[in-house]
Amino acid sequence: MGTISERLAIDGGTPVRTALLPYGRQTIEDADVAAVEAVLRGDWLTTGPTVAAFEEAFADFVGARFAVAVNSGTAALHAMMFALGIGPGDEVIVPAITFAATANAALYLGARPVFADVEPDTLLLDPASAAALIGAKTKLIAPVDYAGHPADHIALSALTAGAGITLAADACHALGAEFDGRRVGSIAKASAFSFHPVKPLTTAEGGMVATDDPDLAERMRWFRNHGITTDQLQRQQQGAFAYDMAVLGYNYRLSDLQCALGLAQLPRVHGWTERRRRIAALYDTAFADGALPLAPLAVRPGVRHAYHLYVVRLDLDRLTADRARIFAALRAEGIGVNVHYRPVYLHSHYRGLGYGPGLCPQAEQVYEAILSLPIFPAMTDDDAAQVVLAMGKVLGAYRR
Ligand SMILES: *Cc1c(COP(=O)(O)O)cnc(C)c1O
């Protein structure tokens, strides 16, 4: 076992692990490879029948009527906001702590992202902060189901209902999560998902929007295909050549190859989520006595957490080192910690747009203290034990 006196790897000591344990990683099994190979040898590499098959299975999985596949989570957010009619002059409320793509999607459409502060114990969009930011231009609130913990849809829908404001979620972390007995993907007006390799399910690159609204689904299908109102498969089935480009769209199509991978992965997501919960429980237990100067994020009652991330807040008052030093020391021990995320408006591009420090004090303060620990389905209990060991070793060495 590690002791406080043990020399840290960053100071020349022996690391807890030699090979870096990443913070997240895809799971690819033989069934996935076979499914992709079968499509590769078939007639349709893209815009064929596997797209619809994946969409239907996904819609069923999240409990939505429709799912529209696109080629990234970012494209999903863009398509979702386009279909919701977001445009110049509109304001979109997003949490300060998220991946930049949540806010960027509003910028793509000429709208203005308005950053709401986060609850420091969950890092979820704080409904009280959102309430204070709502104005005549507010068209959409786009909460993020941060780390796999669904946002407070009850408090947020109380703000949007009857106010002419839509609630549509960035659910990129939260496939497999539930809130108040409802599956993420069936709660908001629309929900955007990502299939990047670290996410709950992967298609290498890919995304999906789930919704119950047929008009929204149709507009997103146009949007992902240049704004054209029929696709290749539909035209072949109809024996038609003519098509109409009704709106200005993009090429955001997800290929049949990628959909085959997603479709093969989908039935295993529940098992993977259980495995993520088990690893989270191991961490929770290890940190429960408060001996280490850190606190895991809170989990609200009625939530089934998807644990895309396991985030702790360091108690910097009880440490002699800052987060950057602790991050470097843990990396040297072979633990692939990460930071999710810097408040979006502190990035240079947003500074250039006139945003700046002071906007969301809770987000700015908590950002200095957060660390994401490794969590992914193929991680073993021993891997988790090594993370706990390394945390004890490093935080022990820098304890005040
Ligand atoms: C991953 C992610 C995205 C973007 O997804 P890509 O598939 O990488 O484009 C957007 N929002 C959040 C919160 C994410 O984690």
Short mmCIF file of C-alpha atoms and ligand atoms in Angstrom, two decimals:
data_model
loop_
_atom_site.label_atom_id
_atom_site.label_comp_id
_atom_site.label_asym_id
_atom_site.label_seq_id
_atom_site.Cartn_x
_atom_site.Cartn_y
_atom_site.Cartn_z
CA MET A 1 0.00 0.00 0.00
CA GLY A 2 1.11 3.53 -0.63
CA THR A 3 2.30 5.50 2.35
CA ILE A 4 2.65 9.23 2.77
CA SER A 5 6.42 8.95 2.81
CA GLU A 6 6.57 7.08 -0.52
CA ARG A 7 8.39 9.13 -3.17
CA LEU A 8 6.15 10.39 -5.95
CA ALA A 9 6.86 9.29 -9.53
CA ILE A 10 7.02 12.96 -10.51
CA ASP A 11 9.96 13.28 -8.07
CA GLY A 12 11.72 10.18 -9.39
CA GLY A 13 9.87 7.51 -7.40
CA THR A 14 8.27 4.33 -8.78
CA PRO A 15 4.91 4.97 -10.49
CA VAL A 16 1.79 3.14 -9.31
CA ARG A 17 1.33 1.95 -12.93
CA THR A 18 3.74 1.78 -15.83
CA ALA A 19 1.13 1.94 -18.62
CA LEU A 20 -1.14 5.01 -18.51
CA LEU A 21 -4.72 4.19 -17.56
CA PRO A 22 -6.83 6.47 -19.80
CA TYR A 23 -9.81 8.39 -18.38
CA GLY A 24 -12.10 6.85 -20.97
CA ARG A 25 -11.93 4.24 -23.69
CA GLN A 26 -14.20 2.49 -26.17
CA THR A 27 -15.18 -1.17 -25.91
CA ILE A 28 -14.95 -3.03 -29.24
CA GLU A 29 -15.83 -6.73 -29.41
CA ASP A 30 -15.92 -9.33 -32.20
CA ALA A 31 -19.64 -8.69 -32.79
CA ASP A 32 -18.84 -5.04 -33.59
CA VAL A 33 -16.14 -5.99 -36.08
CA ALA A 34 -18.42 -8.55 -37.77
CA ALA A 35 -21.28 -6.03 -38.04
CA VAL A 36 -19.07 -3.42 -39.68
CA GLU A 37 -17.51 -6.00 -42.03
CA ALA A 38 -20.95 -7.18 -43.18
CA VAL A 39 -21.90 -3.63 -44.20
CA LEU A 40 -18.49 -3.07 -45.78
CA ARG A 41 -19.11 -6.04 -48.09
CA GLY A 42 -22.67 -4.92 -48.91
CA ASP A 43 -24.23 -2.40 -51.30
CA TRP A 44 -24.63 0.63 -49.06
CA LEU A 45 -21.61 2.18 -47.39
CA THR A 46 -23.58 5.31 -46.57
CA THR A 47 -27.20 6.57 -46.56
CA GLY A 48 -28.52 3.02 -46.77
CA PRO A 49 -30.75 0.81 -44.64
CA THR A 50 -28.43 0.54 -41.62
CA VAL A 51 -28.92 4.24 -40.86
CA ALA A 52 -32.67 3.77 -40.37
CA ALA A 53 -32.10 0.52 -38.46
CA PHE A 54 -29.77 2.27 -36.01
CA GLU A 55 -32.11 5.25 -35.68
CA GLU A 56 -35.08 3.03 -34.87
CA ALA A 57 -33.16 0.97 -32.33
CA PHE A 58 -31.79 4.13 -30.73
CA ALA A 59 -35.20 5.82 -30.52
CA ASP A 60 -36.52 2.67 -28.87
CA PHE A 61 -33.60 2.58 -26.44
CA VAL A 62 -34.15 6.14 -25.19
CA GLY A 63 -37.94 6.02 -25.39
CA ALA A 64 -38.36 8.68 -28.10
CA ARG A 65 -40.51 8.51 -31.25
CA PHE A 66 -37.71 9.62 -33.59
CA ALA A 67 -33.95 9.60 -33.75
CA VAL A 68 -31.92 11.33 -36.44
CA ALA A 69 -28.33 10.18 -36.99
CA VAL A 70 -25.61 12.69 -37.84
CA ASN A 71 -21.84 12.52 -38.06
CA SER A 72 -20.91 14.04 -34.68
CA GLY A 73 -22.35 15.24 -31.42
CA THR A 74 -21.53 18.75 -32.56
CA ALA A 75 -23.59 18.22 -35.74
CA ALA A 76 -26.38 16.88 -33.52
CA LEU A 77 -26.40 20.12 -31.49
CA HIS A 78 -26.24 22.22 -34.66
CA ALA A 79 -29.06 20.28 -36.37
CA MET A 80 -31.17 20.36 -33.19
CA MET A 81 -30.85 24.13 -32.75
CA PHE A 82 -31.43 24.72 -36.49
CA ALA A 83 -34.59 22.62 -36.42
CA LEU A 84 -35.79 24.51 -33.35
CA GLY A 85 -35.55 27.70 -35.38
CA ILE A 86 -32.64 29.28 -33.54
CA GLY A 87 -31.17 32.18 -35.51
CA PRO A 88 -29.73 35.69 -35.40
CA GLY A 89 -31.07 37.79 -32.54
CA ASP A 90 -31.89 34.75 -30.39
CA GLU A 91 -30.28 33.91 -27.07
CA VAL A 92 -29.49 30.36 -26.01
CA ILE A 93 -28.79 29.71 -22.33
CA VAL A 94 -26.05 27.11 -21.80
CA PRO A 95 -24.05 26.14 -18.70
CA ALA A 96 -20.59 27.72 -18.31
CA ILE A 97 -19.00 24.31 -17.73
CA THR A 98 -19.44 22.16 -20.83
CA PHE A 99 -17.61 21.17 -23.98
CA ALA A 100 -17.37 24.22 -26.25
CA ALA A 101 -19.64 22.61 -28.88
CA THR A 102 -22.78 23.29 -26.77
CA ALA A 103 -22.27 27.04 -27.09
CA ASN A 104 -20.64 26.91 -30.53
CA ALA A 105 -23.83 25.45 -32.03
CA ALA A 106 -25.63 28.69 -31.10
CA LEU A 107 -22.83 30.72 -32.70
CA TYR A 108 -23.04 28.70 -35.94
CA LEU A 109 -26.66 29.87 -36.26
CA GLY A 110 -25.89 33.50 -35.51
CA ALA A 111 -27.48 33.29 -32.07
CA ARG A 112 -25.89 34.43 -28.82
CA PRO A 113 -24.87 31.91 -26.17
CA VAL A 114 -25.67 33.18 -22.67
CA PHE A 115 -23.70 31.38 -19.97
CA ALA A 116 -25.50 30.32 -16.83
CA ASP A 117 -23.56 29.42 -13.71
CA VAL A 118 -23.41 25.86 -12.40
CA GLU A 119 -24.29 24.28 -9.07
CA PRO A 120 -20.88 23.74 -7.45
CA ASP A 121 -21.71 20.29 -6.08
CA THR A 122 -22.99 18.81 -9.38
CA LEU A 123 -21.62 21.18 -12.05
CA LEU A 124 -25.08 21.12 -13.60
CA LEU A 125 -26.73 24.27 -14.98
CA ASP A 126 -28.13 26.14 -11.98
CA PRO A 127 -31.84 26.86 -12.62
CA ALA A 128 -31.66 29.97 -10.42
CA SER A 129 -28.87 31.37 -12.58
CA ALA A 130 -30.81 30.54 -15.75
CA ALA A 131 -33.93 32.23 -14.33
CA ALA A 132 -31.98 35.45 -13.81
CA LEU A 133 -30.73 35.41 -17.41
CA ILE A 134 -34.05 34.89 -19.17
CA GLY A 135 -35.07 37.86 -21.28
CA ALA A 136 -37.15 38.76 -24.31
CA LYS A 137 -34.58 37.20 -26.68
CA THR A 138 -34.28 33.88 -24.83
CA LYS A 139 -35.41 31.14 -27.21
CA LEU A 140 -33.78 28.02 -25.82
CA ILE A 141 -32.30 26.61 -22.64
CA ALA A 142 -29.78 23.88 -23.47
CA PRO A 143 -28.71 22.15 -20.24
CA VAL A 144 -25.91 19.60 -20.25
CA ASP A 145 -26.34 16.26 -18.50
CA TYR A 146 -22.85 16.75 -17.13
CA ALA A 147 -20.82 13.61 -16.42
CA GLY A 148 -23.93 11.50 -17.11
CA HIS A 149 -26.07 13.13 -14.38
CA PRO A 150 -29.29 14.45 -15.95
CA ALA A 151 -29.90 18.17 -15.52
CA ASP A 152 -32.77 19.32 -13.27
CA HIS A 153 -35.48 19.07 -15.93
CA ILE A 154 -38.25 19.74 -13.40
CA ALA A 155 -36.84 23.10 -12.29
CA LEU A 156 -35.84 24.03 -15.84
CA SER A 157 -39.18 23.17 -17.41
CA ALA A 158 -40.85 25.34 -14.77
CA LEU A 159 -38.84 28.22 -16.31
CA THR A 160 -39.59 27.40 -19.94
CA ALA A 161 -43.23 26.22 -19.80
CA GLY A 162 -45.58 28.87 -21.11
CA ALA A 163 -42.70 31.29 -21.65
CA GLY A 164 -42.13 30.52 -25.33
CA ILE A 165 -38.78 28.98 -24.48
CA THR A 166 -37.72 25.51 -25.59
CA LEU A 167 -35.82 23.07 -23.36
CA ALA A 168 -33.47 20.89 -25.45
CA ALA A 169 -30.61 18.97 -23.90
CA ASP A 170 -26.97 18.34 -24.64
CA ALA A 171 -27.16 14.69 -23.54
CA CYS A 172 -23.75 13.78 -24.99
CA HIS A 173 -22.66 12.34 -21.61
CA ALA A 174 -25.87 10.70 -20.61
CA LEU A 175 -26.98 7.82 -22.82
CA GLY A 176 -28.35 5.25 -20.36
CA ALA A 177 -29.17 7.79 -17.62
CA GLU A 178 -32.62 8.36 -16.09
CA PHE A 179 -34.27 11.25 -14.27
CA ASP A 180 -37.41 10.81 -12.20
CA GLY A 181 -38.11 7.46 -13.89
CA ARG A 182 -37.69 8.88 -17.41
CA ARG A 183 -34.92 7.97 -19.81
CA VAL A 184 -32.58 10.70 -21.04
CA GLY A 185 -33.60 11.24 -24.65
CA SER A 186 -37.31 11.22 -23.82
CA ILE A 187 -37.41 14.12 -21.35
CA ALA A 188 -36.56 17.33 -23.23
CA LYS A 189 -38.10 18.56 -26.51
CA ALA A 190 -34.99 17.15 -28.20
CA SER A 191 -31.75 15.62 -26.91
CA ALA A 192 -28.36 15.52 -28.64
CA PHE A 193 -25.97 12.59 -28.21
CA SER A 194 -22.33 11.99 -29.23
CA PHE A 195 -20.71 8.73 -30.31
CA HIS A 196 -17.08 9.81 -29.93
CA PRO A 197 -14.97 6.88 -28.62
CA VAL A 198 -14.96 8.07 -25.00
CA LYS A 199 -18.76 8.43 -24.92
CA PRO A 200 -21.22 5.75 -23.67
CA LEU A 201 -21.51 4.21 -27.18
CA THR A 202 -19.23 4.80 -30.16
CA THR A 203 -19.39 4.99 -33.95
CA ALA A 204 -15.83 6.47 -34.03
CA GLU A 205 -17.38 9.85 -34.86
CA GLY A 206 -21.12 10.25 -34.78
CA GLY A 207 -24.16 11.74 -33.11
CA MET A 208 -27.92 11.49 -32.79
CA VAL A 209 -30.85 13.69 -31.90
CA ALA A 210 -33.85 12.08 -30.22
CA THR A 211 -37.26 13.79 -30.25
CA ASP A 212 -40.99 13.02 -30.24
CA ASP A 213 -41.69 15.83 -32.71
CA PRO A 214 -42.09 14.64 -36.33
CA ASP A 215 -41.56 18.12 -37.84
CA LEU A 216 -38.36 18.60 -35.89
CA ALA A 217 -37.13 15.16 -37.01
CA GLU A 218 -37.91 15.95 -40.64
CA ARG A 219 -36.11 19.31 -40.56
CA MET A 220 -33.06 17.62 -39.05
CA ARG A 221 -33.08 14.95 -41.81
CA TRP A 222 -33.04 17.74 -44.39
CA PHE A 223 -30.38 19.66 -42.53
CA ARG A 224 -27.94 16.72 -42.39
CA ASN A 225 -28.24 16.24 -46.17
CA HIS A 226 -27.60 19.74 -47.60
CA GLY A 227 -31.23 20.72 -46.98
CA ILE A 228 -32.40 18.22 -49.60
CA THR A 229 -35.82 16.78 -48.82
CA THR A 230 -35.21 13.20 -50.02
CA ASP A 231 -32.16 10.99 -49.58
CA GLN A 232 -30.40 8.59 -51.96
CA LEU A 233 -32.20 5.47 -50.67
CA GLN A 234 -35.63 7.14 -50.91
CA ARG A 235 -34.95 8.27 -54.49
CA GLN A 236 -33.75 4.80 -55.48
CA GLN A 237 -36.87 3.25 -53.97
CA GLN A 238 -39.06 5.76 -55.80
CA GLY A 239 -37.17 5.40 -59.11
CA ALA A 240 -36.77 9.16 -59.08
CA PHE A 241 -33.86 11.46 -59.94
CA ALA A 242 -35.23 14.90 -59.08
CA TYR A 243 -34.73 16.40 -55.66
CA ASP A 244 -35.24 19.75 -54.02
CA MET A 245 -32.88 21.64 -51.74
CA ALA A 246 -35.40 23.41 -49.54
CA VAL A 247 -33.11 24.95 -46.92
CA LEU A 248 -29.38 25.51 -46.58
CA GLY A 249 -28.06 22.37 -44.90
CA TYR A 250 -24.77 20.57 -44.51
CA ASN A 251 -23.29 17.17 -45.18
CA TYR A 252 -23.72 15.82 -41.67
CA ARG A 253 -24.61 12.26 -42.72
CA LEU A 254 -23.56 9.27 -40.64
CA SER A 255 -22.41 6.35 -42.81
CA ASP A 256 -23.92 2.86 -42.81
CA LEU A 257 -20.52 1.55 -41.66
CA GLN A 258 -20.70 3.72 -38.56
CA CYS A 259 -24.37 2.94 -37.97
CA ALA A 260 -23.52 -0.77 -38.08
CA LEU A 261 -21.04 -0.22 -35.27
CA GLY A 262 -23.57 1.79 -33.26
CA LEU A 263 -26.32 -0.76 -33.80
CA ALA A 264 -24.01 -3.59 -32.66
CA GLN A 265 -23.00 -1.62 -29.56
CA LEU A 266 -26.46 -0.49 -28.45
CA PRO A 267 -27.66 -3.69 -26.70
CA ARG A 268 -24.54 -3.68 -24.53
CA VAL A 269 -24.92 -0.11 -23.25
CA HIS A 270 -26.99 -1.15 -20.20
CA GLY A 271 -24.32 -3.60 -19.11
CA TRP A 272 -21.61 -1.01 -19.67
CA THR A 273 -23.52 1.56 -17.62
CA GLU A 274 -23.79 -0.97 -14.79
CA ARG A 275 -20.04 -1.47 -14.98
CA ARG A 276 -19.46 2.31 -14.86
CA ARG A 277 -21.72 2.49 -11.79
CA ARG A 278 -19.74 -0.27 -10.12
CA ILE A 279 -16.45 1.61 -10.67
CA ALA A 280 -18.07 4.82 -9.39
CA ALA A 281 -19.24 2.92 -6.30
CA LEU A 282 -15.69 1.70 -5.67
CA TYR A 283 -14.46 5.31 -5.81
CA ASP A 284 -17.35 6.55 -3.65
CA THR A 285 -16.54 3.95 -1.00
CA ALA A 286 -12.83 4.71 -1.06
CA PHE A 287 -13.41 8.46 -0.65
CA ALA A 288 -16.38 8.28 1.72
CA ASP A 289 -14.45 8.68 4.98
CA GLY A 290 -13.26 12.16 3.99
CA ALA A 291 -9.65 11.26 4.78
CA LEU A 292 -8.47 12.60 1.44
CA PRO A 293 -8.84 16.33 0.65
CA LEU A 294 -11.44 15.85 -2.07
CA ALA A 295 -15.17 15.48 -2.59
CA PRO A 296 -16.88 13.52 -5.39
CA LEU A 297 -19.70 15.36 -7.16
CA ALA A 298 -23.15 15.02 -5.59
CA VAL A 299 -25.84 12.79 -7.10
CA ARG A 300 -29.43 14.01 -6.71
CA PRO A 301 -32.25 11.69 -5.57
CA GLY A 302 -34.25 10.06 -8.37
CA VAL A 303 -31.29 10.00 -10.74
CA ARG A 304 -29.80 7.00 -12.49
CA HIS A 305 -26.33 8.25 -13.33
CA ALA A 306 -24.61 7.13 -16.55
CA TYR A 307 -21.11 7.96 -15.20
CA HIS A 308 -19.57 9.05 -18.48
CA LEU A 309 -17.19 10.87 -16.12
CA TYR A 310 -16.28 10.48 -12.46
CA VAL A 311 -15.34 13.97 -11.25
CA VAL A 312 -13.89 14.97 -7.89
CA ARG A 313 -13.38 18.45 -6.48
CA LEU A 314 -10.06 18.88 -4.73
CA ASP A 315 -10.14 20.68 -1.38
CA LEU A 316 -7.40 23.15 -2.32
CA ASP A 317 -7.42 24.67 1.19
CA ARG A 318 -6.12 21.35 2.52
CA LEU A 319 -3.42 21.02 -0.18
CA THR A 320 -0.04 22.66 -0.69
CA ALA A 321 -0.16 22.18 -4.49
CA ASP A 322 -2.55 23.48 -7.12
CA ARG A 323 -4.61 21.33 -9.50
CA ALA A 324 -2.00 21.58 -12.28
CA ARG A 325 0.67 20.05 -10.01
CA ILE A 326 -1.66 17.31 -8.75
CA PHE A 327 -2.71 16.55 -12.32
CA ALA A 328 0.94 16.22 -13.40
CA ALA A 329 1.78 14.07 -10.36
CA LEU A 330 -1.12 11.69 -11.07
CA ARG A 331 -0.17 11.44 -14.75
CA ALA A 332 3.38 10.55 -13.64
CA GLU A 333 1.86 7.76 -11.52
CA GLY A 334 0.24 6.36 -14.69
CA ILE A 335 -3.25 7.64 -13.94
CA GLY A 336 -4.84 9.36 -16.94
CA VAL A 337 -6.75 12.07 -15.09
CA ASN A 338 -8.37 14.85 -17.09
CA VAL A 339 -10.24 18.14 -16.61
CA HIS A 340 -13.82 18.66 -17.86
CA TYR A 341 -14.12 21.59 -18.55
CA ARG A 342 -12.70 25.11 -18.55
CA PRO A 343 -15.64 27.58 -18.52
CA VAL A 344 -16.35 27.96 -22.24
CA TYR A 345 -16.36 31.76 -22.24
CA LEU A 346 -12.75 31.85 -20.98
CA HIS A 347 -11.52 30.43 -24.32
CA SER A 348 -9.84 32.98 -26.59
CA HIS A 349 -12.56 32.91 -29.23
CA TYR A 350 -15.19 33.84 -26.66
CA ARG A 351 -12.94 36.52 -25.15
CA GLY A 352 -12.76 37.95 -28.66
CA LEU A 353 -16.55 38.10 -28.69
CA GLY A 354 -16.54 40.18 -25.52
CA TYR A 355 -17.12 37.49 -22.89
CA GLY A 356 -14.69 37.44 -19.96
CA PRO A 357 -13.88 36.43 -16.39
CA GLY A 358 -16.40 37.16 -13.66
CA LEU A 359 -19.44 35.98 -15.62
CA CYS A 360 -20.03 32.76 -13.65
CA PRO A 361 -18.16 32.87 -10.32
CA GLN A 362 -19.13 29.35 -9.18
CA ALA A 363 -17.96 27.83 -12.47
CA GLU A 364 -14.68 29.74 -12.41
CA GLN A 365 -13.94 28.71 -8.84
CA VAL A 366 -14.87 25.04 -9.16
CA TYR A 367 -12.96 24.76 -12.44
CA GLU A 368 -9.69 25.26 -10.52
CA ALA A 369 -10.45 22.23 -8.33
CA ILE A 370 -11.93 19.56 -10.63
CA LEU A 371 -10.32 16.34 -11.82
CA SER A 372 -11.89 13.53 -13.85
CA LEU A 373 -10.70 10.08 -12.77
CA PRO A 374 -10.53 7.11 -15.18
CA ILE A 375 -13.85 5.36 -15.72
CA PHE A 376 -14.82 3.10 -18.62
CA PRO A 377 -16.48 -0.32 -18.90
CA ALA A 378 -13.34 -2.38 -19.54
CA MET A 379 -11.59 -1.00 -16.46
CA THR A 380 -11.03 -3.66 -13.80
CA ASP A 381 -11.60 -3.36 -10.08
CA ASP A 382 -7.80 -3.57 -9.76
CA ASP A 383 -7.43 -0.58 -12.09
CA ALA A 384 -9.84 1.36 -9.86
CA ALA A 385 -7.87 0.29 -6.78
CA GLN A 386 -4.70 1.65 -8.40
CA VAL A 387 -6.42 4.98 -9.03
CA VAL A 388 -7.42 5.12 -5.36
CA LEU A 389 -3.88 4.19 -4.33
CA ALA A 390 -2.38 6.90 -6.53
CA MET A 391 -4.86 9.48 -5.21
CA GLY A 392 -3.84 8.61 -1.66
CA LYS A 393 -0.16 8.74 -2.54
CA VAL A 394 -0.28 12.07 -4.38
CA LEU A 395 -2.80 13.91 -2.17
CA GLY A 396 -1.00 12.52 0.90
CA ALA A 397 2.25 14.04 -0.32
CA TYR A 398 0.68 17.47 -0.86
CA ARG A 399 -1.52 17.48 2.19
CA ARG A 400 -1.37 20.70 4.15
C1 LIG B 1 -18.54 15.09 -26.81
C2 LIG B 1 -19.41 16.27 -26.54
C3 LIG B 1 -19.91 17.08 -27.56
C4 LIG B 1 -19.48 16.98 -28.99
O1 LIG B 1 -19.53 15.73 -29.52
P1 LIG B 1 -18.61 15.33 -30.77
O2 LIG B 1 -19.17 14.02 -31.17
O3 LIG B 1 -17.22 15.25 -30.27
O4 LIG B 1 -18.80 16.39 -31.80
C5 LIG B 1 -20.79 18.10 -27.21
N1 LIG B 1 -21.14 18.31 -25.94
C6 LIG B 1 -20.64 17.58 -24.93
C7 LIG B 1 -21.08 17.87 -23.54
C8 LIG B 1 -19.76 16.54 -25.20
O5 LIG B 1 -19.24 15.83 -24.20
#
